[in-house]
Amino acid sequence: MSDFGFALQLMGIGMITVFIILSLVVLIGNLIIRFVNKYLPEEVSKKVEKIAEQTTALNRKKVAAIVSAVKTVTEGKGHVTKIEKMS
Amino acid sequence: MAILEKLYNMTAIQDFIDGPGTILMLVIGALLLYLGIKKKYEPLLLIPIAFGLILANLPGGGMGVVPAEYIQIDEHHYKNLFEIAHDHGIMNFLYYSLIKTGFLPPIIFMGVGALTDFGPMLRNLRLAFFGAAAQIGIFTVLLSAIAFGFTPAEAGSLGIIGGADGPTAIYTTIMLAPHLLGPIAIAAYSYMALVPVIVPLVARKLCSEKELRINMKEMDKLYPPKRKIKNLKAVKIAFPIVLGIVIAIFVPSSVPLLGMLLFGNLIKEVGVTVARLSDAATGSIMNTATIFLGLTVGATMTSEVFLNVQTIMIIVGGFIAFAISIAGGILAVKVYNLFARKKINPLVGATGLSAVPMASRVANEIAIQYDPKNHVLQYCMASNISGVIGSAVAAGVLISFLG
């Protein structure tokens, strides 16, 4: 086979391989998301819900940001149990 | 008089007179330094490459990388590292131990992985397909380069520039055509630096104003995603582990690059417990690797190797590969939009090549010019990150078939 014919074949193989691998990326991503959603839903979101129920003035995104910030700063050891607006 | 002659012979003046190519190479080195320092074109790599080039071309300095034949004893035996250092100097010691072994590109990929956030891609998984379409430039230029007289291995190294990923281009070239390493590295990093010029050029030629105005967030509101991620951190930790194993099964030759990328990403996502590892991967290790990679790649560019027609063809071919890759991603989105209700902005396709995150930032700026509320950065990052995986897989295929 000529070099050009071989390169043409390689083009087909290469593009199909890349497409298959990225299809697998999509498939694996979706499977992991399904598995995690079913068996490992985030605790923080439950906590956010709980805290957000107590607070009316703060919106949920702000509560989520505060909970995440506390978690990061305390390296996962600290927890927000209540948020009160001072004024 | 004899003493004066000896003194003259000690200097490199006669070498400069005998070899005008040396002076031309020093001018090229100075130009690259100017682009890196003044214009800030990929300065982290361009400055070490340019200085390595200058060192390699200083007559009598012994800093230029010698061809592989010089260190080969017979068909399967090479000089050991002590002999290389003794016979050819420290630059060859660094090149043959760190570059020729394929050591540094995967190390840099580990750092890239530790800097990469797969979150945008996981939130918009269907956009990952456009990272595949944008690899078309690699294979189109492979074909063209063969037509212009390159060997298949050389053509593969040239084509990989279209992946817009520096470490991938260098790794592939080391494996397939190490004698072209210098010009290919220069072309790859120069065009990555020129992403803010090339992406708008191709996107404006191929997209209508209406297409560039497609608002992805509005589309998300009209057609909301089927499922939300309830624990993104857990998904991000599991993803590199599972993906690494699956890719290793299908394209094992891409594992040195992708395996290290995914490992780097894993230590980033695990978080504070291994923060020291991710700090090292993105800091001291990556910076050290970048210095040695730049200097040694630059040192391969001696006047005898660099000043030829092939170099010019690589520079031109690299640009074409880059442009075709961008066009391939855009055209894939256009075809998708013909059949889908939920339209996608073609700029998402334009970022299907690597060059993370600059390509996404440039695409976002273009979208904002047409509609100030249309922030497409997160969506472009999805195809941009999948482009990194796509180009590494394409490199794996090329190495498997041509190596």
Coordinates of C-alpha atoms in Angstrom, one line a residue:
Chain A
M1 CA 0.0 0.0 0.0
S2 CA 1.3 3.5 -0.8
D3 CA 2.1 5.9 2.0
F4 CA -0.8 8.1 0.9
G5 CA -3.3 5.2 1.1
F6 CA -1.9 4.2 4.5
A7 CA -2.3 7.8 5.7
L8 CA -5.9 7.8 4.5
Q9 CA -6.6 4.6 6.4
L10 CA -4.8 6.1 9.4
M11 CA -7.1 9.2 9.2
G12 CA -10.2 7.0 9.3
I13 CA -8.8 4.8 12.2
G14 CA -7.6 7.9 14.1
M15 CA -10.8 9.9 13.9
I16 CA -13.0 6.9 14.7
T17 CA -10.8 6.0 17.7
V18 CA -10.9 9.6 19.0
F19 CA -14.7 9.6 18.6
I20 CA -15.1 6.3 20.4
I21 CA -12.9 7.4 23.3
L22 CA -14.8 10.6 23.7
S23 CA -18.1 8.7 23.5
L24 CA -16.7 6.6 26.3
V25 CA -15.9 9.8 28.2
V26 CA -19.5 10.8 27.9
L27 CA -20.8 7.3 28.8
I28 CA -18.5 7.0 31.8
G29 CA -19.3 10.5 33.0
N30 CA -23.0 9.8 32.8
L31 CA -22.7 6.4 34.6
I32 CA -20.6 8.0 37.4
I33 CA -23.1 10.8 37.8
R34 CA -26.0 8.4 38.0
F35 CA -24.2 6.2 40.5
V36 CA -23.1 9.1 42.7
N37 CA -26.6 10.7 42.5
K38 CA -28.1 7.5 43.6
Y39 CA -25.7 6.3 46.3
L40 CA -23.5 9.2 47.3
P41 CA -25.6 12.4 47.2
E42 CA -23.6 15.3 48.8
E43 CA -24.1 15.8 52.5
V44 CA -23.4 19.5 52.1
S45 CA -26.5 20.0 49.9
K46 CA -28.7 18.4 52.7
K47 CA -27.0 20.7 55.2
V48 CA -27.6 23.7 52.9
E49 CA -31.3 22.7 52.7
K50 CA -31.5 22.4 56.4
I51 CA -29.8 25.8 57.1
A52 CA -31.7 27.5 54.3
E53 CA -34.9 26.4 55.8
Q54 CA -34.0 28.3 59.0
T55 CA -33.0 31.5 57.1
T56 CA -35.5 33.5 55.1
A57 CA -33.4 36.6 54.3
L58 CA -30.4 34.7 52.8
N59 CA -30.8 33.0 49.5
R60 CA -29.8 29.4 49.0
K61 CA -26.7 30.2 46.8
K62 CA -25.2 32.4 49.5
V63 CA -25.8 29.7 52.1
A64 CA -24.1 27.1 49.9
A65 CA -21.2 29.5 49.4
I66 CA -20.8 30.0 53.2
V67 CA -21.0 26.2 53.9
S68 CA -18.4 25.4 51.2
A69 CA -16.1 28.2 52.5
V70 CA -16.3 26.9 56.1
K71 CA -15.7 23.4 54.9
T72 CA -12.6 24.4 52.8
V73 CA -11.1 26.7 55.5
T74 CA -11.5 24.1 58.3
E75 CA -10.3 21.3 56.0
G76 CA -13.7 19.5 56.4
K77 CA -13.8 19.6 60.2
G78 CA -16.0 22.6 60.7
H79 CA -19.8 22.7 60.1
V80 CA -22.3 25.5 59.8
T81 CA -25.3 24.8 61.9
K82 CA -27.0 28.1 61.9
I83 CA -26.8 31.5 60.1
E84 CA -28.2 34.6 61.6
K85 CA -28.3 38.1 60.1
M86 CA -27.0 40.6 62.6
S87 CA -28.9 43.6 61.4
Chain B
M1 CA 52.9 36.3 16.0
A2 CA 52.2 32.6 16.8
I3 CA 50.8 33.6 20.2
L4 CA 48.4 36.0 18.6
E5 CA 47.3 33.3 16.1
K6 CA 46.7 30.9 19.0
L7 CA 44.8 33.6 20.8
Y8 CA 42.7 34.2 17.7
N9 CA 42.0 30.5 17.3
M10 CA 40.9 30.3 21.0
T11 CA 38.0 32.7 20.2
A12 CA 34.9 31.9 18.2
I13 CA 35.4 34.8 15.7
Q14 CA 36.5 32.6 12.8
D15 CA 33.5 30.3 13.4
F16 CA 31.1 33.2 13.0
I17 CA 32.9 34.2 9.8
D18 CA 32.8 30.7 8.4
G19 CA 29.2 30.0 9.3
P20 CA 26.7 32.7 8.5
G21 CA 24.0 30.3 9.5
T22 CA 25.1 30.7 13.1
I23 CA 24.5 34.4 13.0
L24 CA 21.0 33.8 11.4
M25 CA 20.2 31.3 14.2
L26 CA 21.2 33.9 16.9
V27 CA 18.9 36.4 15.2
I28 CA 16.1 33.8 15.3
G29 CA 16.9 33.2 19.0
A30 CA 16.7 37.0 19.7
L31 CA 13.4 37.2 17.8
L32 CA 11.9 34.4 19.8
L33 CA 13.2 36.1 23.0
Y34 CA 11.5 39.3 21.9
L35 CA 8.2 37.5 21.3
G36 CA 8.4 35.8 24.6
I37 CA 9.5 38.8 26.7
K38 CA 7.9 41.8 25.0
K39 CA 4.9 40.2 23.3
K40 CA 4.4 37.6 26.0
Y41 CA 3.8 34.8 23.5
E42 CA 3.9 31.7 25.8
P43 CA 6.8 33.2 27.7
L44 CA 7.2 30.3 30.1
L45 CA 8.3 28.1 27.2
L46 CA 9.4 30.4 24.5
I47 CA 12.1 32.1 26.6
P48 CA 13.8 28.9 27.7
I49 CA 13.5 27.5 24.1
A50 CA 15.0 30.7 22.6
F51 CA 17.8 30.8 25.1
G52 CA 18.5 27.1 24.5
L53 CA 18.7 27.8 20.8
I54 CA 21.2 30.6 21.4
L55 CA 23.3 28.4 23.7
A56 CA 23.3 25.6 21.1
N57 CA 24.5 27.9 18.3
L58 CA 27.3 29.6 20.2
P59 CA 30.4 28.2 18.4
G60 CA 32.7 26.1 20.6
G61 CA 30.1 26.1 23.5
G62 CA 29.3 22.4 22.9
M63 CA 25.7 23.0 24.0
G64 CA 24.0 21.9 20.8
V65 CA 22.2 18.5 20.8
V66 CA 24.0 16.0 18.6
P67 CA 22.1 13.5 16.3
A68 CA 21.3 10.1 17.7
E69 CA 23.9 8.5 15.6
Y70 CA 26.6 10.1 17.7
I71 CA 25.5 8.3 20.8
Q72 CA 24.6 5.0 19.1
I73 CA 27.3 2.2 19.5
D74 CA 25.5 -0.4 17.4
E75 CA 21.9 -1.2 16.4
H76 CA 20.6 -1.8 20.0
H77 CA 23.3 -0.2 22.2
Y78 CA 23.8 3.4 23.1
K79 CA 26.4 5.2 25.2
N80 CA 25.5 5.5 28.9
L81 CA 24.6 8.9 30.4
F82 CA 28.1 9.3 31.9
E83 CA 29.7 8.8 28.4
I84 CA 27.2 11.2 26.8
A85 CA 28.0 13.9 29.4
H86 CA 31.7 13.3 29.0
D87 CA 31.7 13.2 25.2
H88 CA 29.0 15.7 24.3
G89 CA 28.4 18.0 27.4
I90 CA 25.6 18.6 29.8
M91 CA 23.0 19.7 27.3
N92 CA 23.2 16.3 25.6
F93 CA 23.1 14.6 29.0
L94 CA 19.9 16.5 29.8
Y95 CA 18.4 15.9 26.3
Y96 CA 19.1 12.2 26.2
S97 CA 18.0 11.5 29.8
L98 CA 15.0 13.8 30.0
I99 CA 13.6 14.3 26.5
K100 CA 14.7 11.3 24.4
T101 CA 13.4 9.0 27.0
G102 CA 10.0 10.7 26.8
F103 CA 10.2 11.6 30.5
L104 CA 9.3 15.4 30.6
P105 CA 6.1 15.7 28.5
P106 CA 4.1 13.3 30.8
I107 CA 5.5 15.1 33.9
I108 CA 4.2 18.4 32.5
F109 CA 0.9 16.7 31.7
M110 CA 0.7 15.7 35.4
G111 CA 0.9 19.4 36.2
V112 CA -1.6 20.3 33.5
G113 CA -4.0 17.6 35.0
A114 CA -3.6 19.2 38.5
L115 CA -4.6 22.5 37.0
T116 CA -7.5 21.2 35.0
D117 CA -11.1 21.2 36.2
F118 CA -13.3 18.6 34.6
G119 CA -16.3 20.2 36.2
P120 CA -17.4 22.2 33.1
M121 CA -17.1 19.1 30.9
L122 CA -19.0 16.9 33.4
R123 CA -21.8 19.4 33.5
N124 CA -22.1 19.5 29.7
L125 CA -21.0 16.1 28.7
R126 CA -22.6 16.1 25.2
L127 CA -20.3 19.0 24.3
A128 CA -17.3 16.6 24.7
F129 CA -18.0 15.2 21.2
F130 CA -16.8 18.4 19.6
G131 CA -13.3 17.7 21.0
A132 CA -13.3 14.7 18.6
A133 CA -14.3 16.7 15.5
A134 CA -11.5 19.3 16.2
Q135 CA -8.8 16.6 15.7
I136 CA -9.5 16.5 12.0
G137 CA -6.7 19.0 11.4
I138 CA -4.1 16.4 12.7
F139 CA -5.0 13.8 10.1
T140 CA -5.7 16.2 7.2
V141 CA -2.2 17.6 7.5
L142 CA -0.8 14.1 7.9
L143 CA -2.2 13.3 4.5
S144 CA -0.9 16.6 2.9
A145 CA 2.5 16.3 4.5
I146 CA 3.0 12.8 2.9
A147 CA 2.0 14.3 -0.5
F148 CA 4.8 16.9 0.0
G149 CA 7.4 14.3 0.6
F150 CA 7.5 13.8 4.4
T151 CA 7.8 10.2 5.6
P152 CA 4.6 9.0 7.4
A153 CA 6.4 9.3 10.8
E154 CA 7.5 12.9 10.1
A155 CA 4.0 13.7 8.7
G156 CA 2.4 12.4 11.9
S157 CA 4.6 14.7 14.0
L158 CA 3.7 17.6 11.8
G159 CA 0.0 16.9 11.9
I160 CA -0.1 16.7 15.8
I161 CA 0.6 20.4 15.9
G162 CA -3.1 20.6 14.9
G163 CA -4.0 19.2 18.4
A164 CA -2.8 22.5 19.8
D165 CA -1.2 20.8 22.8
G166 CA 2.5 21.5 23.3
P167 CA 3.5 18.5 25.5
T168 CA 1.5 16.1 23.2
A169 CA 3.3 17.5 20.1
I170 CA 6.7 17.1 21.8
Y171 CA 6.0 13.6 23.1
T172 CA 4.7 12.4 19.7
T173 CA 7.7 14.0 17.9
I174 CA 10.2 12.4 20.3
M175 CA 8.6 9.0 19.5
L176 CA 8.2 9.5 15.7
A177 CA 10.6 12.0 14.3
P178 CA 13.0 13.4 17.0
H179 CA 15.1 15.2 14.4
L180 CA 12.1 17.6 13.8
L181 CA 11.7 18.3 17.5
G182 CA 12.9 21.9 17.4
P183 CA 10.8 23.3 14.6
I184 CA 7.7 21.3 15.7
A185 CA 8.0 22.6 19.3
I186 CA 8.4 26.2 18.0
A187 CA 5.5 25.9 15.6
A188 CA 3.2 24.3 18.3
Y189 CA 3.9 26.8 21.0
S190 CA 3.9 29.8 18.6
Y191 CA 0.5 28.9 17.2
M192 CA -0.8 28.3 20.8
A193 CA 0.3 31.8 21.6
L194 CA -1.5 33.0 18.4
V195 CA -4.8 31.4 19.5
P196 CA -6.3 34.9 20.1
V197 CA -5.6 35.7 16.4
I198 CA -6.3 32.3 14.7
V199 CA -9.6 31.4 16.5
P200 CA -11.4 34.7 15.7
L201 CA -10.0 34.6 12.1
V202 CA -11.5 31.1 11.4
A203 CA -14.7 31.6 13.5
R204 CA -15.6 34.9 11.7
K205 CA -15.0 33.3 8.3
L206 CA -17.2 30.3 9.0
C207 CA -20.0 31.6 11.3
S208 CA -22.8 33.9 10.7
E209 CA -23.6 36.7 13.2
K210 CA -26.9 34.8 14.1
E211 CA -24.9 31.7 14.9
L212 CA -22.4 33.6 17.1
R213 CA -25.3 35.1 19.0
I214 CA -26.7 31.7 20.1
N215 CA -27.0 32.1 23.8
M216 CA -26.2 28.9 25.6
K217 CA -27.7 29.8 28.9
E218 CA -31.0 30.7 27.2
M219 CA -30.9 27.3 25.5
D220 CA -30.3 25.7 28.9
K221 CA -33.4 27.5 30.2
L222 CA -35.5 26.4 27.2
Y223 CA -34.2 22.9 27.3
P224 CA -32.9 22.2 30.8
P225 CA -30.4 19.4 31.4
K226 CA -32.0 16.0 32.2
R227 CA -30.0 15.4 35.4
K228 CA -28.2 17.6 37.9
I229 CA -25.0 16.4 39.7
K230 CA -25.8 16.0 43.4
N231 CA -22.2 15.4 44.5
L232 CA -19.8 17.0 42.0
K233 CA -16.7 16.3 44.2
A234 CA -17.4 12.5 44.3
V235 CA -17.9 12.5 40.5
K236 CA -14.7 14.4 39.9
I237 CA -12.7 12.0 42.1
A238 CA -14.2 8.9 40.4
F239 CA -14.0 10.2 36.9
P240 CA -10.1 10.2 36.4
I241 CA -9.8 6.8 38.0
V242 CA -12.4 5.1 35.8
L243 CA -11.5 7.0 32.6
G244 CA -7.8 6.2 33.1
I245 CA -8.5 2.5 33.3
V246 CA -10.9 2.5 30.3
I247 CA -8.5 4.5 28.1
A248 CA -5.6 2.2 29.0
I249 CA -7.7 -0.7 27.7
F250 CA -8.5 0.9 24.3
V251 CA -5.5 3.0 23.5
P252 CA -2.6 1.9 25.7
S253 CA 0.0 4.0 23.9
S254 CA -1.8 7.2 25.1
V255 CA -1.4 6.1 28.8
P256 CA 1.9 7.9 29.5
L257 CA 0.3 11.2 28.6
L258 CA -3.3 10.7 29.7
G259 CA -2.4 8.5 32.7
M260 CA -0.3 11.3 34.1
L261 CA -2.9 13.9 33.2
L262 CA -5.6 12.0 35.1
F263 CA -3.3 11.3 38.1
G264 CA -2.6 15.0 38.3
N265 CA -6.3 15.7 38.2
L266 CA -7.1 13.1 40.8
I267 CA -4.7 14.6 43.4
K268 CA -6.2 18.0 42.7
E269 CA -9.7 16.7 43.3
V270 CA -9.0 14.8 46.4
G271 CA -8.3 18.2 47.9
V272 CA -6.7 19.2 51.2
T273 CA -5.5 15.8 52.3
V274 CA -3.0 15.6 49.4
A275 CA -2.7 19.3 48.8
R276 CA 1.1 19.1 49.1
L277 CA 1.2 16.7 46.1
S278 CA -0.9 18.9 43.9
D279 CA 1.1 21.9 44.9
A280 CA 4.3 20.1 43.9
A281 CA 2.8 18.9 40.6
T282 CA 1.6 22.4 39.6
G283 CA 4.5 24.2 41.2
S284 CA 8.1 23.0 41.7
I285 CA 7.9 19.9 39.5
M286 CA 6.1 21.5 36.6
N287 CA 8.3 24.6 36.7
T288 CA 11.5 22.5 36.8
A289 CA 10.2 20.3 33.9
T290 CA 9.3 23.4 31.9
I291 CA 12.8 24.9 32.3
F292 CA 14.6 21.7 31.2
L293 CA 12.1 21.0 28.4
G294 CA 12.4 24.5 26.9
L295 CA 16.2 24.6 27.1
T296 CA 16.8 21.2 25.6
V297 CA 14.2 21.6 22.9
G298 CA 15.9 24.9 22.0
A299 CA 19.3 23.2 22.0
T300 CA 18.1 20.8 19.2
M301 CA 17.9 23.8 16.9
T302 CA 21.4 24.1 15.6
S303 CA 21.8 25.8 12.2
E304 CA 22.5 22.5 10.4
V305 CA 19.2 21.0 11.6
F306 CA 17.0 24.1 11.6
L307 CA 17.9 26.1 8.4
N308 CA 16.2 24.0 5.7
V309 CA 13.1 23.9 3.6
Q310 CA 11.5 21.3 5.9
T311 CA 11.4 23.8 8.7
I312 CA 9.4 26.3 6.6
M313 CA 7.0 23.5 5.5
I314 CA 6.5 22.6 9.2
I315 CA 5.7 26.2 10.1
V316 CA 3.2 26.5 7.3
G317 CA 1.8 23.0 7.8
G318 CA 1.4 23.6 11.5
F319 CA -0.7 26.7 10.8
I320 CA -2.9 24.8 8.4
A321 CA -3.4 21.9 10.9
F322 CA -4.4 24.4 13.5
A323 CA -6.9 26.2 11.3
I324 CA -8.4 23.0 10.0
S325 CA -8.9 21.7 13.6
I326 CA -10.8 24.9 14.5
A327 CA -12.8 24.7 11.3
G328 CA -13.6 21.0 12.0
G329 CA -15.0 21.8 15.4
I330 CA -17.1 24.7 14.1
L331 CA -18.5 22.6 11.1
A332 CA -19.4 19.7 13.5
V333 CA -21.5 22.1 15.6
K334 CA -23.2 23.5 12.4
V335 CA -24.1 19.9 11.4
Y336 CA -25.4 19.2 14.9
N337 CA -27.5 22.3 14.8
L338 CA -29.2 21.2 11.6
F339 CA -30.8 18.4 13.5
A340 CA -31.1 19.5 17.2
R341 CA -33.7 21.7 18.8
K342 CA -31.3 22.8 21.5
K343 CA -28.8 24.9 19.4
I344 CA -25.1 25.2 20.3
N345 CA -23.0 28.3 19.7
P346 CA -20.3 27.2 17.0
L347 CA -17.6 28.8 19.2
V348 CA -18.0 25.7 21.4
G349 CA -16.8 23.7 18.4
A350 CA -13.9 26.1 17.7
T351 CA -12.5 25.3 21.2
G352 CA -12.5 21.6 20.6
L353 CA -8.7 21.7 20.1
S354 CA -6.6 21.8 23.2
A355 CA -4.9 25.2 24.1
V356 CA -6.7 25.2 27.5
P357 CA -8.0 27.7 28.7
M358 CA -6.9 30.3 26.2
A359 CA -9.1 29.1 23.4
S360 CA -12.1 29.2 25.7
R361 CA -11.3 32.7 26.9
V362 CA -10.9 33.9 23.3
A363 CA -14.2 32.3 22.3
N364 CA -16.0 33.9 25.2
E365 CA -14.7 37.3 24.2
I366 CA -15.9 36.8 20.7
A367 CA -19.4 35.8 22.0
I368 CA -19.5 38.8 24.3
Q369 CA -18.8 41.2 21.3
Y370 CA -22.0 40.0 19.7
D371 CA -24.1 39.8 22.8
P372 CA -22.7 41.2 26.1
K373 CA -24.9 38.7 28.1
N374 CA -23.7 35.7 26.2
H375 CA -21.0 34.1 28.4
V376 CA -20.0 30.8 26.8
L377 CA -16.8 30.2 28.8
Q378 CA -18.1 27.2 30.8
Y379 CA -19.5 25.6 27.7
C380 CA -16.3 26.2 25.6
M381 CA -14.3 24.7 28.5
A382 CA -16.2 21.5 28.1
S383 CA -15.1 20.9 24.5
N384 CA -11.7 22.5 25.2
I385 CA -11.0 19.9 28.0
S386 CA -12.3 17.0 25.9
G387 CA -9.9 18.3 23.2
V388 CA -7.0 17.6 25.5
I389 CA -8.1 14.0 25.8
G390 CA -8.9 13.8 22.1
S391 CA -5.4 15.1 21.0
A392 CA -3.7 12.7 23.4
V393 CA -5.7 9.8 22.0
A394 CA -4.9 10.9 18.4
A395 CA -1.2 11.0 19.5
G396 CA -1.5 7.5 20.9
V397 CA -3.0 6.3 17.6
L398 CA -0.1 7.9 15.6
I399 CA 2.5 6.4 17.9
S400 CA 0.9 3.0 17.7
F401 CA 0.8 2.9 13.9
L402 CA 3.9 5.0 12.9
G403 CA 6.3 4.4 15.8

